[in-house]
CSV table of C-alpha atoms and ligand atoms in Angstrom, one decimal:
chain,number,residue,atom,x,y,z
G,1,MET,CA,103.6,55.0,88.3
G,2,ALA,CA,102.6,58.6,88.1
G,3,THR,CA,104.4,59.8,84.9
G,4,THR,CA,103.6,63.6,85.3
G,5,THR,CA,104.1,66.3,88.2
G,6,LYS,CA,101.2,67.4,89.9
G,7,ARG,CA,100.6,71.0,89.0
G,8,ALA,CA,99.6,71.8,92.8
G,9,ASP,CA,102.7,69.7,94.1
G,10,PHE,CA,104.8,72.0,91.7
G,11,GLU,CA,103.1,75.1,92.5
G,12,ALA,CA,103.6,74.5,96.2
G,13,VAL,CA,107.2,75.1,95.8
G,14,PHE,CA,106.9,78.6,94.7
G,15,PRO,CA,106.1,80.4,97.7
G,16,THR,CA,109.4,79.1,99.8
G,17,LEU,CA,111.3,80.1,96.8
G,18,ALA,CA,110.1,83.2,96.8
G,19,LYS,CA,110.6,83.5,100.5
G,20,ASP,CA,114.3,82.7,99.8
G,21,ILE,CA,114.7,85.4,97.2
G,22,LEU,CA,113.1,88.2,99.4
G,23,ALA,CA,115.1,87.2,102.5
G,24,HIS,CA,118.1,87.7,100.0
G,25,ALA,CA,117.1,90.9,99.0
G,26,LYS,CA,116.5,91.6,102.6
G,27,LYS,CA,120.2,91.0,103.3
G,28,TYR,CA,121.2,94.2,101.3
G,29,ASN,CA,119.0,96.2,103.7
G,30,LEU,CA,116.7,97.1,100.8
G,31,PRO,CA,114.1,99.8,102.1
G,32,ALA,CA,110.6,98.3,103.0
G,33,ASN,CA,109.0,99.9,99.9
G,34,ALA,CA,111.7,98.6,97.6
G,35,LEU,CA,111.4,95.0,99.0
G,36,GLU,CA,107.1,95.3,98.6
G,37,TRP,CA,107.8,96.4,95.2
G,38,PHE,CA,110.1,93.5,94.3
G,39,GLU,CA,107.6,91.2,96.2
G,40,LYS,CA,104.9,92.3,93.5
G,41,SER,CA,106.8,91.9,90.6
G,42,LEU,CA,108.1,88.4,91.4
G,43,PHE,CA,104.4,87.4,92.4
G,44,ALA,CA,102.7,89.0,89.3
G,45,ASN,CA,105.2,87.6,86.8
G,46,THR,CA,106.6,84.1,87.8
G,47,PRO,CA,103.6,82.2,88.7
G,48,GLY,CA,100.3,82.4,86.8
G,49,GLY,CA,101.5,81.2,83.4
G,50,LYS,CA,101.0,77.8,81.8
G,51,LEU,CA,103.9,76.3,83.8
G,52,ASN,CA,104.6,74.0,80.6
G,53,ARG,CA,108.4,74.9,80.8
G,54,GLY,CA,108.6,74.6,84.9
G,55,LEU,CA,106.8,71.3,85.3
G,56,SER,CA,109.1,69.9,82.4
G,57,VAL,CA,111.9,69.8,84.5
G,58,PRO,CA,110.6,67.3,87.0
G,59,ASP,CA,108.5,65.3,84.5
G,60,THR,CA,111.7,64.9,82.9
G,61,GLY,CA,113.4,63.5,85.7
G,62,LEU,CA,110.6,61.1,86.2
G,63,ALA,CA,110.4,59.9,82.8
G,64,LEU,CA,114.3,59.7,82.8
G,65,LEU,CA,114.3,57.5,86.0
G,66,GLN,CA,111.1,55.6,85.5
G,67,LYS,CA,110.5,55.6,89.1
G,68,PRO,CA,109.1,57.8,91.4
G,69,LEU,CA,111.6,61.0,92.5
G,70,THR,CA,112.8,61.0,96.3
G,71,ASP,CA,111.4,64.1,98.2
G,72,GLU,CA,114.7,65.7,97.4
G,73,GLN,CA,114.8,65.3,93.9
G,74,PHE,CA,111.5,66.4,93.5
G,75,GLU,CA,112.1,69.4,95.4
G,76,HIS,CA,115.4,70.4,93.4
G,77,LEU,CA,114.3,69.6,90.0
G,78,SER,CA,110.9,71.8,90.9
G,79,ILE,CA,113.2,74.5,92.0
G,80,LEU,CA,115.0,74.3,88.6
G,81,GLY,CA,111.6,74.2,86.9
G,82,TRP,CA,110.7,77.5,88.9
G,83,LEU,CA,114.1,79.1,87.7
G,84,THR,CA,113.1,78.4,84.1
G,85,GLU,CA,109.6,80.3,84.7
G,86,LEU,CA,112.0,83.2,86.4
G,87,LEU,CA,113.8,83.1,82.9
G,88,GLN,CA,110.7,83.4,81.1
G,89,ALA,CA,109.4,86.1,83.5
G,90,PHE,CA,112.5,88.0,82.6
G,91,PHE,CA,112.0,87.7,78.8
G,92,LEU,CA,108.3,88.4,78.7
G,93,VAL,CA,108.2,91.3,80.9
G,94,SER,CA,110.7,92.8,78.4
G,95,ASP,CA,109.5,91.3,75.4
G,96,ASP,CA,106.1,92.9,76.0
G,97,MET,CA,107.7,96.2,76.2
G,98,MET,CA,109.7,95.9,73.1
G,99,ASP,CA,106.5,94.2,71.1
G,100,GLY,CA,104.4,97.0,72.8
G,101,SER,CA,101.8,94.5,73.8
G,102,ILE,CA,98.9,94.8,76.0
G,103,THR,CA,98.0,91.8,78.0
G,104,ARG,CA,99.8,88.7,79.1
G,105,ARG,CA,98.1,86.1,80.9
G,106,GLY,CA,94.7,87.4,80.9
G,107,GLN,CA,96.1,90.7,82.9
G,108,PRO,CA,97.7,93.9,81.4
G,109,CYS,CA,101.3,93.5,81.0
G,110,TRP,CA,103.6,94.4,83.8
G,111,TYR,CA,104.7,97.7,82.5
G,112,ARG,CA,101.2,98.8,81.8
G,113,HIS,CA,100.5,98.3,85.4
G,114,GLU,CA,99.6,101.6,87.4
G,115,GLY,CA,103.1,103.4,88.3
G,116,VAL,CA,105.3,100.9,86.7
G,117,GLY,CA,106.3,101.9,83.2
G,118,MET,CA,109.8,101.9,82.5
G,119,ILE,CA,110.7,100.7,85.9
G,120,ALA,CA,109.8,97.2,84.4
G,121,ILE,CA,112.9,97.0,82.7
G,122,ASN,CA,114.9,96.8,86.1
G,123,ASP,CA,112.1,94.6,87.6
G,124,SER,CA,112.9,92.3,84.7
G,125,PHE,CA,116.7,92.4,85.3
G,126,MET,CA,116.0,91.2,89.0
G,127,LEU,CA,113.8,88.4,88.1
G,128,GLU,CA,117.0,87.4,85.9
G,129,SER,CA,119.4,87.9,88.7
G,130,SER,CA,117.3,85.8,91.3
G,131,ILE,CA,118.0,82.8,89.1
G,132,TYR,CA,121.7,82.9,90.0
G,133,MET,CA,121.0,83.7,93.6
G,134,VAL,CA,118.9,80.8,94.0
G,135,LEU,CA,121.5,78.7,92.0
G,136,LYS,CA,124.2,79.6,94.3
G,137,GLU,CA,122.0,79.2,97.3
G,138,ARG,CA,120.7,75.7,96.6
G,139,PHE,CA,123.1,74.1,94.4
G,140,ARG,CA,126.7,75.5,95.2
G,141,SER,CA,127.9,72.0,96.3
G,142,HIS,CA,126.0,70.0,93.8
G,143,PRO,CA,128.8,68.3,91.1
G,144,ALA,CA,126.9,69.9,88.1
G,145,TYR,CA,126.9,73.5,89.7
G,146,ILE,CA,129.0,75.3,87.1
G,147,ASP,CA,127.2,73.1,84.1
G,148,LEU,CA,123.6,74.5,85.7
G,149,VAL,CA,125.1,78.3,85.8
G,150,GLU,CA,126.5,78.0,82.3
G,151,LEU,CA,123.4,76.5,80.8
G,152,PHE,CA,121.4,79.4,81.9
G,153,HIS,CA,123.9,81.9,80.6
G,154,GLU,CA,124.4,80.3,77.3
G,155,THR,CA,120.6,79.8,77.1
G,156,THR,CA,119.7,83.5,78.1
G,157,TRP,CA,122.5,84.2,75.1
G,158,GLN,CA,120.9,82.5,72.8
G,159,THR,CA,117.4,83.9,73.6
G,160,GLU,CA,119.1,87.4,73.1
G,161,LEU,CA,120.2,86.5,69.6
G,162,GLY,CA,117.0,85.5,68.4
G,163,GLN,CA,115.3,88.6,70.0
G,164,LEU,CA,117.5,90.9,68.4
G,165,CYS,CA,116.9,89.3,64.9
G,166,ASP,CA,113.1,89.4,65.8
G,167,LEU,CA,113.5,93.1,66.3
G,168,ILE,CA,115.6,94.2,63.6
G,169,THR,CA,113.5,92.2,61.3
G,170,ALA,CA,110.6,94.3,62.4
G,171,PRO,CA,111.6,97.8,62.0
G,172,GLU,CA,108.6,100.4,63.3
G,173,ASP,CA,109.6,102.9,60.6
G,174,LYS,CA,110.3,100.9,57.6
G,175,VAL,CA,108.1,98.1,56.3
G,176,ASP,CA,109.7,96.3,53.4
G,177,LEU,CA,108.4,92.4,53.2
G,178,ASP,CA,111.4,91.4,51.1
G,179,ASN,CA,113.3,91.6,54.4
G,180,PHE,CA,111.4,88.5,55.3
G,181,SER,CA,112.6,84.9,54.4
G,182,MET,CA,111.9,81.5,55.9
G,183,GLU,CA,115.5,81.1,56.5
G,184,LYS,CA,115.4,84.4,58.7
G,185,TYR,CA,112.3,83.2,60.1
G,186,MET,CA,113.6,79.8,61.3
G,187,PHE,CA,116.7,81.4,62.8
G,188,ILE,CA,114.5,83.5,65.0
G,189,VAL,CA,112.2,81.0,66.3
G,190,THR,CA,115.2,78.5,67.0
G,191,TYR,CA,116.9,81.2,69.2
G,192,LYS,CA,114.2,83.2,70.7
G,193,THR,CA,111.9,80.4,71.7
G,194,ALA,CA,113.3,76.8,71.1
G,195,TYR,CA,116.3,76.9,73.1
G,196,TYR,CA,114.7,78.3,76.7
G,197,SER,CA,111.6,76.7,76.3
G,198,PHE,CA,112.7,73.1,75.2
G,199,TYR,CA,116.1,72.2,75.3
G,200,LEU,CA,116.8,74.2,78.5
G,201,PRO,CA,114.1,72.1,81.1
G,202,VAL,CA,115.5,68.5,79.6
G,203,ALA,CA,119.3,69.6,79.8
G,204,LEU,CA,118.6,71.0,83.4
G,205,ALA,CA,117.1,67.4,84.5
G,206,LEU,CA,119.7,65.3,82.7
G,207,MET,CA,122.7,67.6,84.2
G,208,TYR,CA,120.9,67.7,88.0
G,209,LEU,CA,120.5,63.8,87.7
G,210,GLN,CA,124.1,63.7,86.6
G,211,LEU,CA,123.1,61.6,83.5
G,212,ALA,CA,124.1,64.1,81.1
G,213,THR,CA,126.6,63.1,78.5
G,214,PRO,CA,127.7,65.0,75.2
G,215,GLU,CA,125.7,62.4,73.3
G,216,ASN,CA,122.5,62.3,74.9
G,217,LEU,CA,122.6,66.1,75.2
G,218,LYS,CA,123.1,66.2,71.4
G,219,GLN,CA,120.3,63.8,70.9
G,220,SER,CA,118.1,66.0,72.8
G,221,HIS,CA,118.9,68.8,71.2
G,222,ASP,CA,118.1,67.3,67.6
G,223,ILE,CA,114.6,66.5,69.0
G,224,LEU,CA,113.8,69.5,71.3
G,225,ILE,CA,115.0,72.2,68.7
G,226,PRO,CA,112.5,71.3,66.0
G,227,LEU,CA,109.9,70.9,68.8
G,228,GLY,CA,110.6,74.3,69.8
G,229,GLN,CA,110.1,75.7,66.2
G,230,TYR,CA,106.9,74.0,66.1
G,231,PHE,CA,105.8,75.7,69.2
G,232,GLN,CA,106.8,79.3,68.0
G,233,ILE,CA,105.1,78.7,64.9
G,234,GLN,CA,102.0,77.9,67.1
G,235,ASP,CA,102.3,80.9,68.9
G,236,ASP,CA,102.5,82.8,65.3
G,237,TYR,CA,99.2,80.9,64.3
G,238,LEU,CA,97.6,81.9,67.5
G,239,ASP,CA,98.6,85.5,67.3
G,240,ASN,CA,96.2,85.8,64.4
G,241,PHE,CA,93.9,82.7,64.6
G,242,GLY,CA,93.7,82.1,68.4
G,243,ASP,CA,91.3,83.4,70.7
G,244,PRO,CA,92.4,86.1,72.9
G,245,SER,CA,90.2,85.2,75.8
G,246,VAL,CA,92.0,81.7,75.8
G,247,ILE,CA,95.5,82.5,75.0
G,248,GLY,CA,95.2,85.3,77.5
G,249,LYS,CA,97.1,88.0,75.0
G,250,ILE,CA,96.0,90.1,72.1
G,251,GLY,CA,98.2,89.6,69.0
G,252,THR,CA,100.3,92.2,68.0
G,253,ASP,CA,102.5,90.6,64.9
G,254,ILE,CA,100.8,92.4,62.1
G,255,GLN,CA,101.0,95.8,63.8
G,256,ASP,CA,104.3,95.1,65.0
G,257,ASN,CA,105.6,94.1,61.4
G,258,LYS,CA,106.7,90.9,62.6
G,259,CYS,CA,108.5,88.3,60.2
G,260,SER,CA,106.0,85.8,61.5
G,261,TRP,CA,105.1,82.3,60.1
G,262,LEU,CA,101.8,83.5,58.7
G,263,ILE,CA,103.4,86.4,56.7
G,264,ASN,CA,106.0,84.5,55.5
G,265,GLN,CA,103.3,82.0,54.0
G,266,ALA,CA,101.1,84.8,52.6
G,267,ILE,CA,104.4,86.4,50.8
G,268,ALA,CA,104.7,82.9,49.2
G,269,ARG,CA,101.1,82.6,47.9
G,270,ALA,CA,100.3,86.1,46.9
G,271,THR,CA,98.9,87.3,43.9
G,272,PRO,CA,100.6,90.8,42.5
G,273,GLU,CA,97.1,92.4,43.7
G,274,GLN,CA,97.5,90.7,47.5
G,275,ARG,CA,100.9,91.6,47.4
G,276,ALA,CA,99.9,95.2,47.0
G,277,VAL,CA,97.6,95.1,49.7
G,278,LEU,CA,100.2,93.4,52.0
G,279,ASP,CA,102.8,96.2,51.4
G,280,SER,CA,100.9,98.7,51.9
G,281,ALA,CA,99.1,97.4,55.0
G,282,TYR,CA,101.5,95.2,57.1
G,283,GLY,CA,103.0,96.6,60.0
G,284,ARG,CA,101.1,99.8,60.3
G,285,LYS,CA,100.0,100.8,63.6
G,286,ASP,CA,96.3,100.9,62.2
G,287,LYS,CA,93.5,98.8,62.9
G,288,VAL,CA,91.9,99.3,59.6
G,289,GLN,CA,95.1,98.1,57.9
G,290,GLU,CA,95.7,95.3,60.0
G,291,ALA,CA,92.0,94.1,59.1
G,292,LYS,CA,93.0,94.2,55.7
G,293,VAL,CA,95.8,91.8,56.1
G,294,LYS,CA,93.8,89.5,58.3
G,295,LYS,CA,91.3,89.4,55.7
G,296,ILE,CA,94.3,88.3,53.0
G,297,PHE,CA,94.9,85.4,55.9
G,298,GLU,CA,91.6,84.5,55.5
G,299,GLU,CA,91.4,84.4,51.7
G,300,MET,CA,94.9,82.4,51.4
G,301,GLU,CA,93.3,79.7,53.9
G,302,LEU,CA,96.4,80.2,56.1
G,303,GLU,CA,94.6,78.0,58.7
G,304,LYS,CA,94.0,75.2,56.8
G,305,ALA,CA,98.0,75.5,55.6
G,306,TYR,CA,98.7,75.7,59.3
G,307,LYS,CA,96.9,72.6,60.3
G,308,GLU,CA,98.5,70.9,57.4
G,309,TYR,CA,102.0,71.8,58.4
G,310,GLU,CA,101.1,70.8,62.0
G,311,GLU,CA,100.2,67.2,60.8
G,312,LYS,CA,103.3,66.9,59.0
G,313,VAL,CA,105.7,68.2,61.3
G,314,VAL,CA,104.2,66.1,64.3
G,315,GLY,CA,104.4,62.8,62.1
G,316,GLU,CA,108.2,64.1,61.5
G,317,LEU,CA,108.7,64.6,65.2
G,318,ARG,CA,107.0,61.4,66.2
G,319,ALA,CA,109.3,59.4,63.9
G,320,LYS,CA,112.5,61.1,65.4
G,321,ILE,CA,111.3,60.2,68.8
G,322,ALA,CA,110.6,56.6,67.9
G,323,ALA,CA,114.3,56.4,66.7
G,324,VAL,CA,115.6,57.7,70.3
G,325,ASP,CA,118.5,55.2,71.6
G,326,GLU,CA,117.6,54.5,75.0
G,327,GLN,CA,121.0,53.3,75.5
G,328,SER,CA,122.2,56.5,76.1
G,329,GLY,CA,120.3,57.1,79.2
G,330,LEU,CA,117.3,59.2,77.0
G,331,LYS,CA,113.8,57.8,77.5
G,332,LYS,CA,111.3,58.4,74.6
G,333,GLU,CA,108.6,59.3,77.3
G,334,VAL,CA,110.5,62.4,77.7
G,335,PHE,CA,110.1,63.9,74.4
G,336,GLU,CA,106.6,62.2,74.0
G,337,SER,CA,105.1,64.0,76.9
G,338,PHE,CA,106.6,67.3,75.4
G,339,LEU,CA,105.0,66.5,72.0
G,340,GLY,CA,101.6,65.7,74.1
G,341,LYS,CA,101.2,69.0,75.8
G,342,ILE,CA,101.6,71.1,72.7
G,343,TYR,CA,100.0,69.1,70.0
G,344,LYS,CA,96.9,70.9,68.7
G,345,ARG,CA,97.2,73.6,71.7
G,346,THR,CA,94.7,76.1,71.7
G,347,LYS,CA,96.8,78.6,74.5
T,1,GPP,C1,108.7,85.1,72.0
T,1,GPP,O1,108.1,85.7,71.2
T,1,GPP,C2,110.1,85.1,72.8
T,1,GPP,C3,110.1,85.6,74.0
T,1,GPP,C4,109.0,85.9,74.9
T,1,GPP,C5,111.8,85.6,73.9
T,1,GPP,C6,112.0,87.1,74.6
T,1,GPP,C7,113.3,87.3,74.7
T,1,GPP,C8,114.2,88.2,75.3
T,1,GPP,C9,115.4,88.4,75.3
T,1,GPP,C10,113.4,89.4,75.9
T,1,GPP,P1,106.8,86.7,71.1
T,1,GPP,O2,107.3,88.0,71.2
T,1,GPP,O3,106.2,86.0,69.9
T,1,GPP,O4,105.8,86.1,72.2
T,1,GPP,P2,104.7,86.5,72.5
T,1,GPP,O5,103.5,86.2,71.5
T,1,GPP,O6,104.1,85.7,73.8
T,1,GPP,O7,104.6,87.9,73.0
T,2,MG,MG1,106.0,89.6,72.2
T,3,MG,MG1,108.7,89.2,70.8
T,4,MG,MG1,103.7,85.6,69.6
């Protein structure tokens, strides 16, 4: 039995969905040039990523049912997958503006496209609104409709809480490394990444298949949140140690004064001399200062520290997955497939 969704099958669902979204916009007599703008934004920002989150929805469905999906189940779970990708598109378009990022998925960030600029704020809102339009059009008569709507709303709220802390812990004009702590860090990554990237796709599949119970949602949560924390720690590691041509984005965390995993590790290890360099060089919009911080990260062998952390956390996650109670309707495979996709990732 095929246990994963073919990327091409999943991708084939997007054009129809996009057509529906655009047809909906047309109903409001949106002028042709605005419709064209929205279409460009929709296609530039939604497909084209790794699709890990989107594919996870039909993949979770397959793992839960342990048999091939019907055509209808595949279509519906893929649509829900694309809605997670639309949510991600909304977050990334706005996050890149907030972080002042340069590239995303190997292309200039959307706000840096010719003629786009601050209009990207509204474009990100329209990507978000499209989620609820599709939910209403496709799932209004599904018994879990309101659960699906509430799940998207709550997940968005959780991500915004994390983003708020991420941003205010990284003021542009006032660098104070004493503001950082691993406790704050864990809050930030749990909320800004883990809920929408890991809990959301699994909860969507459980709800759509009408298999969700408070117990199996809680059990999923307790594995997927640590998995998501690990994923964001990887993102922070790759921000400095990854290859921009592979990850498709240029790291900005040091210059952006981010409370990242690496700087928290560096603070814990720093000699007074290294700490003085970090205090004067971290969070400055300056390549020379950034290079000083990078040099300290190298000296401290944070790459090695990260790899040790990765082995430790993956061991813990494997033990948690092995202890999953399949009587609750869950399947270990749901979580194994997530872990398999991200373990030792380079992009
Ligand atoms: C990833 O942080 C978090 C998000 C993309 C969520 C943004 C949330 C909003 C409410 C807008 P990141 O900045 O480290 O991601 P990247 O490295 O991909 O820019
Ligand atoms: Mg960012
Ligand atoms: Mg960010
Ligand atoms: Mg990052």
